[in-house]
Tab-separated table of C-alpha atoms in Angstrom:
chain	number	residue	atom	x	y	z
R	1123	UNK	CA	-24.743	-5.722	21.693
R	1124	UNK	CA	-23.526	-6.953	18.262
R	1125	UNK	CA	-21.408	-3.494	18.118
R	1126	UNK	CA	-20.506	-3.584	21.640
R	1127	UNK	CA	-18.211	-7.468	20.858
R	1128	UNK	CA	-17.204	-5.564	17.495
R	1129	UNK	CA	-15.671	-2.510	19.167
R	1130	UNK	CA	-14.196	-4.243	21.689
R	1131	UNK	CA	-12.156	-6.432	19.288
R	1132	UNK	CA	-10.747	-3.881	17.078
R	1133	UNK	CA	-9.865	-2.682	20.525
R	1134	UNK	CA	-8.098	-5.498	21.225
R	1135	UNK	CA	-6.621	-5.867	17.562
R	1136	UNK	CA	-5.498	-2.204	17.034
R	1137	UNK	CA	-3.758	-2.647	20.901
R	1138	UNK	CA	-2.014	-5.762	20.465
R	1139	UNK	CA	-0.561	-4.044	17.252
R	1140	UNK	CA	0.290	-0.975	18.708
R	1141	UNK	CA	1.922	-2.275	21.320
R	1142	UNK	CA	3.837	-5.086	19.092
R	1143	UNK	CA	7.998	-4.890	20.199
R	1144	UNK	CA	9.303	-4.148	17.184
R	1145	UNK	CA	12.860	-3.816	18.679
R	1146	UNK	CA	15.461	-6.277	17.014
R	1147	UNK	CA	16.004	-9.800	18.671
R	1148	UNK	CA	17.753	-12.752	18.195
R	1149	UNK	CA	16.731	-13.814	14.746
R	1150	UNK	CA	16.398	-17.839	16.001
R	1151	UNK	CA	12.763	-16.477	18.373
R	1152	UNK	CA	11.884	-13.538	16.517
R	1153	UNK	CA	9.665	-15.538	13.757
R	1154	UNK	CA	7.406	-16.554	16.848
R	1155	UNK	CA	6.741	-12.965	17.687
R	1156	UNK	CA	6.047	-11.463	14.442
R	1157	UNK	CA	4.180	-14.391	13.261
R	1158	UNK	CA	1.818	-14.146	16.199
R	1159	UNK	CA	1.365	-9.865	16.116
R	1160	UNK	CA	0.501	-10.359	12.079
R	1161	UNK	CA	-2.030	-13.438	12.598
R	1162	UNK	CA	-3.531	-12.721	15.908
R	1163	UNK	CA	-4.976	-9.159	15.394
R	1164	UNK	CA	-6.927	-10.273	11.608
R	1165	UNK	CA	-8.089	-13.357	12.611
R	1166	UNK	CA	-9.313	-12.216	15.804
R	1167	UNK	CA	-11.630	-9.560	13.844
R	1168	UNK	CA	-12.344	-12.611	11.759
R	1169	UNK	CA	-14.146	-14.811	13.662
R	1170	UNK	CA	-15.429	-11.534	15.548
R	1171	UNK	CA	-17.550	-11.520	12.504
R	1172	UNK	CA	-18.014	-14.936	11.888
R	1173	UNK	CA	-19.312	-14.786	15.708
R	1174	UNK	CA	-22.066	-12.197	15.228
R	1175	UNK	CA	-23.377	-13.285	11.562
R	1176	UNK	CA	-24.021	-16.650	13.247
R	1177	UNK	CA	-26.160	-15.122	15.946
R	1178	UNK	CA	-28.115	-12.919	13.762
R	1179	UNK	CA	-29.699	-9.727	14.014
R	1180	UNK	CA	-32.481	-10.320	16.469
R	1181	UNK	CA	-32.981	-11.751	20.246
R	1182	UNK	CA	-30.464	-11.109	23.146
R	1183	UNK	CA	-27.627	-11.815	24.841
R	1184	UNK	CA	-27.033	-11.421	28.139
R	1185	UNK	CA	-30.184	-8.674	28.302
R	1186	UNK	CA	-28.507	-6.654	25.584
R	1187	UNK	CA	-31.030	-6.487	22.698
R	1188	UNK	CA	-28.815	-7.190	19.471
R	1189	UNK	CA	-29.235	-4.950	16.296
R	1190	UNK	CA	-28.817	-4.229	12.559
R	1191	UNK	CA	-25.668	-2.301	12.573
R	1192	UNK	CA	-23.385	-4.649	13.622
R	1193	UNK	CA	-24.794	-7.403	12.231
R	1194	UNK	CA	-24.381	-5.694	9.202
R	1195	UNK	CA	-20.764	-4.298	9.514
R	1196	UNK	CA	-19.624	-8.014	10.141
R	1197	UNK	CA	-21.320	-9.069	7.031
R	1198	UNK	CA	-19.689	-6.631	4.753
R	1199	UNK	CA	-16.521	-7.576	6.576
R	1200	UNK	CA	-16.914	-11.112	5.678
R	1201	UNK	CA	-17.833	-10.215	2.090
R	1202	UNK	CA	-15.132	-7.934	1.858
R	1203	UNK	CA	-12.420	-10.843	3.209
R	1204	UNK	CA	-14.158	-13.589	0.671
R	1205	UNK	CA	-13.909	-11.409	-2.493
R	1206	UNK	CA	-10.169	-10.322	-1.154
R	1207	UNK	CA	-9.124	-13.775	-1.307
R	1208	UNK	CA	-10.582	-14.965	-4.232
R	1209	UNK	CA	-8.898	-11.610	-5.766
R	1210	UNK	CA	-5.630	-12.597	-4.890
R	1211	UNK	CA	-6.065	-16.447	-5.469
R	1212	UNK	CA	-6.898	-15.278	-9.148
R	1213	UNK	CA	-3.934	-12.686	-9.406
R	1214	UNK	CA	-1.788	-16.370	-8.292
R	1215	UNK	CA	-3.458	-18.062	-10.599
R	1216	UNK	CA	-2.747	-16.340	-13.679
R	1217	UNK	CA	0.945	-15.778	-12.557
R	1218	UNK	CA	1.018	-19.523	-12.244
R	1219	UNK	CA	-0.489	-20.011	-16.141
R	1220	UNK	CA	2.149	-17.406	-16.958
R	1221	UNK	CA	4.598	-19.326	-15.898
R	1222	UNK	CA	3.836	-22.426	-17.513
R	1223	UNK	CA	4.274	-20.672	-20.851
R	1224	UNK	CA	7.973	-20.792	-19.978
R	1225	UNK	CA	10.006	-23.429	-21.802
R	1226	UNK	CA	11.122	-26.341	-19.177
R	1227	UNK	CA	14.761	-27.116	-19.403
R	1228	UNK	CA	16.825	-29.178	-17.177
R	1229	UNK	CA	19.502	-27.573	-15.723
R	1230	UNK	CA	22.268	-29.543	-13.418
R	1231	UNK	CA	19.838	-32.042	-13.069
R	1232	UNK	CA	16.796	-29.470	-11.872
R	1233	UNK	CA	14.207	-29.000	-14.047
R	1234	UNK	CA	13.144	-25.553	-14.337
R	1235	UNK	CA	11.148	-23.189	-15.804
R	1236	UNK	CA	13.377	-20.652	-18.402
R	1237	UNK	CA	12.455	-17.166	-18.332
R	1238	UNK	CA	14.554	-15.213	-21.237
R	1239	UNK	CA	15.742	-12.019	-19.737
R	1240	UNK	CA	18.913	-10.684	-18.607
R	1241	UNK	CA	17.545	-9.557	-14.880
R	1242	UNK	CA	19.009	-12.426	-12.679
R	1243	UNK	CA	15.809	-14.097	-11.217
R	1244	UNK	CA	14.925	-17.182	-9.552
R	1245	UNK	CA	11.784	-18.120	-7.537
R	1246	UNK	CA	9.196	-20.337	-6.749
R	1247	UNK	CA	5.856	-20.318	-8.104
R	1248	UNK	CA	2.616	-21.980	-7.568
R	1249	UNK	CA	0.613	-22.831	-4.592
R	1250	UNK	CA	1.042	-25.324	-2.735
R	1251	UNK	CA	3.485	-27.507	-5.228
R	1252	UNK	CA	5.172	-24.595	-6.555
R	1253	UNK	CA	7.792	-24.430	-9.731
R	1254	UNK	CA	11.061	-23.503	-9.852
R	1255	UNK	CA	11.580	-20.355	-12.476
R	1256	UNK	CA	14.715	-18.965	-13.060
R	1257	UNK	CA	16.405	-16.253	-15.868
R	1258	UNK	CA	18.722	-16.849	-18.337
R	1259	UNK	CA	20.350	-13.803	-16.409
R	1260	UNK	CA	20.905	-15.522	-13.899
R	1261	UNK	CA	22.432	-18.103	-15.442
R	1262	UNK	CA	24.727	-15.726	-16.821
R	1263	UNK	CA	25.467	-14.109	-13.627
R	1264	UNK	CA	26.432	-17.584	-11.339
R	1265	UNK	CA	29.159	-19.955	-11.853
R	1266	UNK	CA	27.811	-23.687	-11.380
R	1267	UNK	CA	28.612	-23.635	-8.045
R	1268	UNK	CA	26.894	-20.717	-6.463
R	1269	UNK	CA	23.743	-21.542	-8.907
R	1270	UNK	CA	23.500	-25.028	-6.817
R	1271	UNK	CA	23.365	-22.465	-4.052
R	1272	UNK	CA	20.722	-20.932	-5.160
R	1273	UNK	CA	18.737	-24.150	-6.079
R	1274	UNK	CA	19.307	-25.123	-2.782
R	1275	UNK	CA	18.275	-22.132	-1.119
R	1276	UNK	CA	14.790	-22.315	-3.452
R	1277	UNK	CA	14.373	-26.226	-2.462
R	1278	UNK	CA	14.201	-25.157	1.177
R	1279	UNK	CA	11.021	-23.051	0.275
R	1280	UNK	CA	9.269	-26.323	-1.286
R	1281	UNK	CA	10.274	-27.992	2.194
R	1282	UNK	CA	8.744	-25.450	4.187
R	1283	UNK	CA	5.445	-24.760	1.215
R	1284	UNK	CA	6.710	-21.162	1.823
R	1285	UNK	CA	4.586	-20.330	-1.401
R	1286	UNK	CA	0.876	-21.257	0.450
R	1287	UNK	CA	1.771	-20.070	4.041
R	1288	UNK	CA	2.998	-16.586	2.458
R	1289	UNK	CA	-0.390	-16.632	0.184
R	1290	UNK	CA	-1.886	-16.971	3.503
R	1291	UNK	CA	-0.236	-14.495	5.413
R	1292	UNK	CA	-0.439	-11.756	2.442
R	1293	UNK	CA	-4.523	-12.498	2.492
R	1294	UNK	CA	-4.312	-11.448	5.857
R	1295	UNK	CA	-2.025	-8.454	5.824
R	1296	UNK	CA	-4.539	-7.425	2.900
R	1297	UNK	CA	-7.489	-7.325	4.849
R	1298	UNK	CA	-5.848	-5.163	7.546
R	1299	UNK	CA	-3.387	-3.025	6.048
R	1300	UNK	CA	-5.078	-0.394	8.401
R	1301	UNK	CA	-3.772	-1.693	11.428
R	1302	UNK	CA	-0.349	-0.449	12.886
R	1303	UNK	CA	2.766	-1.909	11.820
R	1304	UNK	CA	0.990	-4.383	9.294
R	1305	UNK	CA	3.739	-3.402	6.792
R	1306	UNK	CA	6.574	-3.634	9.331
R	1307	UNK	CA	5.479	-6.875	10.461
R	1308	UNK	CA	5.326	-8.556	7.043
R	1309	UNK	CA	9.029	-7.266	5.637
R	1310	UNK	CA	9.937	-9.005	8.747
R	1311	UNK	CA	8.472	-12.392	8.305
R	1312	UNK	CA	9.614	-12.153	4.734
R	1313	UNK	CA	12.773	-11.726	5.520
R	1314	UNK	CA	12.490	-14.385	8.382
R	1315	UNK	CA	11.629	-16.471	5.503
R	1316	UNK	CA	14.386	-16.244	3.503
R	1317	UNK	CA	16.960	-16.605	6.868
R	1318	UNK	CA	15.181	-19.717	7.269
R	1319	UNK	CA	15.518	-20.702	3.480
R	1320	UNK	CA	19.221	-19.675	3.543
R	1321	UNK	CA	19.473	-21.734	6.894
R	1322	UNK	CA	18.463	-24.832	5.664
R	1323	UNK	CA	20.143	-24.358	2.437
R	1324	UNK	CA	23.538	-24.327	4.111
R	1325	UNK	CA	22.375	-27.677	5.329
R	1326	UNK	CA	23.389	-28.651	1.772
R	1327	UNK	CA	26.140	-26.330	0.869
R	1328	UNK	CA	28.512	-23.914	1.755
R	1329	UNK	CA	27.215	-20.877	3.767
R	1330	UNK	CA	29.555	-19.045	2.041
R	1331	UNK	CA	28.302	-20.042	-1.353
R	1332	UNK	CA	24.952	-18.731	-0.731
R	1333	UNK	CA	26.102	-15.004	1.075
R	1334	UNK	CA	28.455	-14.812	-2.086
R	1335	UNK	CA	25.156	-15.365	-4.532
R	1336	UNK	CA	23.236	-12.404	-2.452
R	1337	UNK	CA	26.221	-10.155	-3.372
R	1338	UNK	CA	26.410	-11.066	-6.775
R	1339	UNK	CA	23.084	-10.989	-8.244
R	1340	UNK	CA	22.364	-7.921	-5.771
R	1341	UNK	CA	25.582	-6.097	-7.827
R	1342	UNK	CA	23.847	-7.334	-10.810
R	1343	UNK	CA	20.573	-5.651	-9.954
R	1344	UNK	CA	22.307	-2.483	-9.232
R	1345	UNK	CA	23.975	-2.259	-12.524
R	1346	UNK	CA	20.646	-3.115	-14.811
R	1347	UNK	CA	17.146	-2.439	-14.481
R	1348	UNK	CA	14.115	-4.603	-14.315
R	1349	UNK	CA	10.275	-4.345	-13.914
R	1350	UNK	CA	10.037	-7.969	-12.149
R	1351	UNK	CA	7.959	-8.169	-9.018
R	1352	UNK	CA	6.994	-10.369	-6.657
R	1353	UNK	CA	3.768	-12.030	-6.863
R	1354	UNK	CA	1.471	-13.337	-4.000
R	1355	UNK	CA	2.283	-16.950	-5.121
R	1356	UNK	CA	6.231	-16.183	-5.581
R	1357	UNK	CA	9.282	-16.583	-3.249
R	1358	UNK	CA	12.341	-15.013	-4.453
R	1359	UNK	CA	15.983	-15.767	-4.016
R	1360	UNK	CA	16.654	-12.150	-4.192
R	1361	UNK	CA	12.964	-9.864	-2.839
R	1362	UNK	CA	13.876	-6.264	-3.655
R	1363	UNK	CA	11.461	-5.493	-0.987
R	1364	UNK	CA	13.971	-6.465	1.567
R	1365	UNK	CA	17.001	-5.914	-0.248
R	1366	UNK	CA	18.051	-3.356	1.665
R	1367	UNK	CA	18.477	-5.874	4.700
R	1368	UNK	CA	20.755	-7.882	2.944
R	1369	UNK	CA	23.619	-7.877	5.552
R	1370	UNK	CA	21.265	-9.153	8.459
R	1371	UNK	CA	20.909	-12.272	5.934
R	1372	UNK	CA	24.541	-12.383	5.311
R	1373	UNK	CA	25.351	-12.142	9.040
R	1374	UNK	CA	22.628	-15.177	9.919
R	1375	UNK	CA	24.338	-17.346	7.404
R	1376	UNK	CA	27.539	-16.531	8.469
R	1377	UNK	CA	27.045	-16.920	12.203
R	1378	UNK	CA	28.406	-19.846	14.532
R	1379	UNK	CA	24.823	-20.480	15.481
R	1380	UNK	CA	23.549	-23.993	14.753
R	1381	UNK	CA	20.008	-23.405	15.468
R	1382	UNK	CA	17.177	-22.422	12.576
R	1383	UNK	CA	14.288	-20.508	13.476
R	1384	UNK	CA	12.448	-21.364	15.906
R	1385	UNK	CA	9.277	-21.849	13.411
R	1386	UNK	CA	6.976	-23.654	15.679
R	1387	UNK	CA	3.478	-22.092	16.053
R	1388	UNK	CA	2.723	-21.482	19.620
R	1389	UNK	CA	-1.031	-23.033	18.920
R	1390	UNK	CA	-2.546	-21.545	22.490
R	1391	UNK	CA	-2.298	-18.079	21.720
R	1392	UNK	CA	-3.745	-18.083	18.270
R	1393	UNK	CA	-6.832	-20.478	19.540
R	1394	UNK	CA	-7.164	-17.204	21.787
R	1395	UNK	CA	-8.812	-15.404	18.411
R	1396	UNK	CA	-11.741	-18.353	18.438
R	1397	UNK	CA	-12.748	-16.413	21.966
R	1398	UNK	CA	-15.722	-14.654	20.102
R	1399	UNK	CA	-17.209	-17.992	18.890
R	1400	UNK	CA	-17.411	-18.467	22.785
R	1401	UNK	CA	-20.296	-15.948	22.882
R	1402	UNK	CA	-22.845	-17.325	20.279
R	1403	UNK	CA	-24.678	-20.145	22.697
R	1404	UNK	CA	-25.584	-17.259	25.611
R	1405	UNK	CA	-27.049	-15.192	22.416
R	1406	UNK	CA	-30.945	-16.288	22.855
């Protein structure tokens, strides 16, 4: 029986995947969608597990006689999950005591951790109070002005603890990379993520200011090479992951539209994945 619930949620999860409407809309609703198709399909194979270690290997349910193999599938699931995420809490972690090697300056009022190299960077690191960490290349790049842009456009991602929602997120892209369009899905929220940041940046300054910093430090980029990456605790200004969509940012910063993402979780669907729990009083 225990195999029966298990195959019928990857069912579920692979179909709700598969089926995800990857076609472009409106950038204000699409975070709702993509946040949903990522979350959903993991966590419903999540507490799938959770579901079926609770109830054990032996009695019934419903006059199905449980058994070993599924009971044992969900258990190396669940180890498999735990170690992930203590994995890539420890990868954070040491980025995080990397950082804090970094001499703190304060720049136009912002203090800041200094990294000495000529690739223009700026992020935020840490958890779930993160640190600002920016190059002295890209203080050579920016003029004062479009460096408040960026600081501003880095600020919104402390507002929003981009840094532990993301950490989230990536645990759970992680532990599914083998279902369809996990990939596709998560360049999308991340470059949701930085729409939003940009959004509420422009709160604070010119729109313009920020679209002109994407173009510079992306010219930059393109003219030098670096071996900086983004880590699982990190939130660039500038992802080369997405860099390629650089104009969709541009174009949300620059639009008429007053509206920022719609970021609001609809909470209904995603108690949908605590479904299997359902099943664990008529196991006897």
């Amino acid at each position: 029986m225990h195999l029966l619930i298990i195959v019928v949620a990857l069912i579920l999860a692979w179909s709700i995947r598969l089926y995800t409407p990857l076609s472009h809309i409106p950038w204000t609703t699409r975070w709702q969608r993509s946040l949903f198709c990522f979350v959903f399909s993991p966590l419903l194979l999540l507490m799938t597990a959770i579901a079926v270690v609770v109830m054990g290997c032996h009695g019934t349910m419903l006059g199905w006689q449980s058994g070993w193999y599924g009971y044992l599938f969900a258990i190396g699931f669940l180890i498999f999950t735990a170690t992930s995420i203590v994995k890539l809490f420890f990868q954070g972690w040491q980025s995080i005591q990397t950082t804090n090697k970094y001499p703190q300056k304060t720049i136009e009022g912002k203090t800041v951790r200094l990294l000495d190299t000529s690739f223009p960077y700026s992020a935020q690191v840490g958890f779930w109070n993160s640190k600002l960490v920016i190059s002295q290349g890209l203080l050579d790049t920016l003029d004062k002005d479009h460096f408040s842009a960026v600081v501003a456009h880095e600020e919104a991602h402390t507002q929003y603890r981009d840094t532990f929602w993301f950490f989230i997120l990536g645990w759970l892209g992680y532990i599914s990379p083998w279902l369809p369009n996990t990939d596709e899905l998560w360049q999308d929220l991340l470059l949701l993520r930085e729409i939003r940041a940009d959004r509420r940046a422009s709160q604070q300054v010119d729109p313009l200011l920020i679209a002109e910093s994407l173009v510079i430090i992306a010219q930059k980029i393109h003219t030098i090479s670096g071996n900086i990456t983004t880590g699982i605790m990190e939130v660039a200004f500038h992802d080369k992951t997405i860099s390629g969509r650089i104009n969709e940012r541009i174009d949300a910063l620059l639009s008429e539209s007053e509206n920022l993402i719609n970021t609001s979780w609809k909470l209904s669907y995603i108690l949908l994945t605590l479904a299997p729990l359902i099943l664990i009083p008529f196991h006897g």
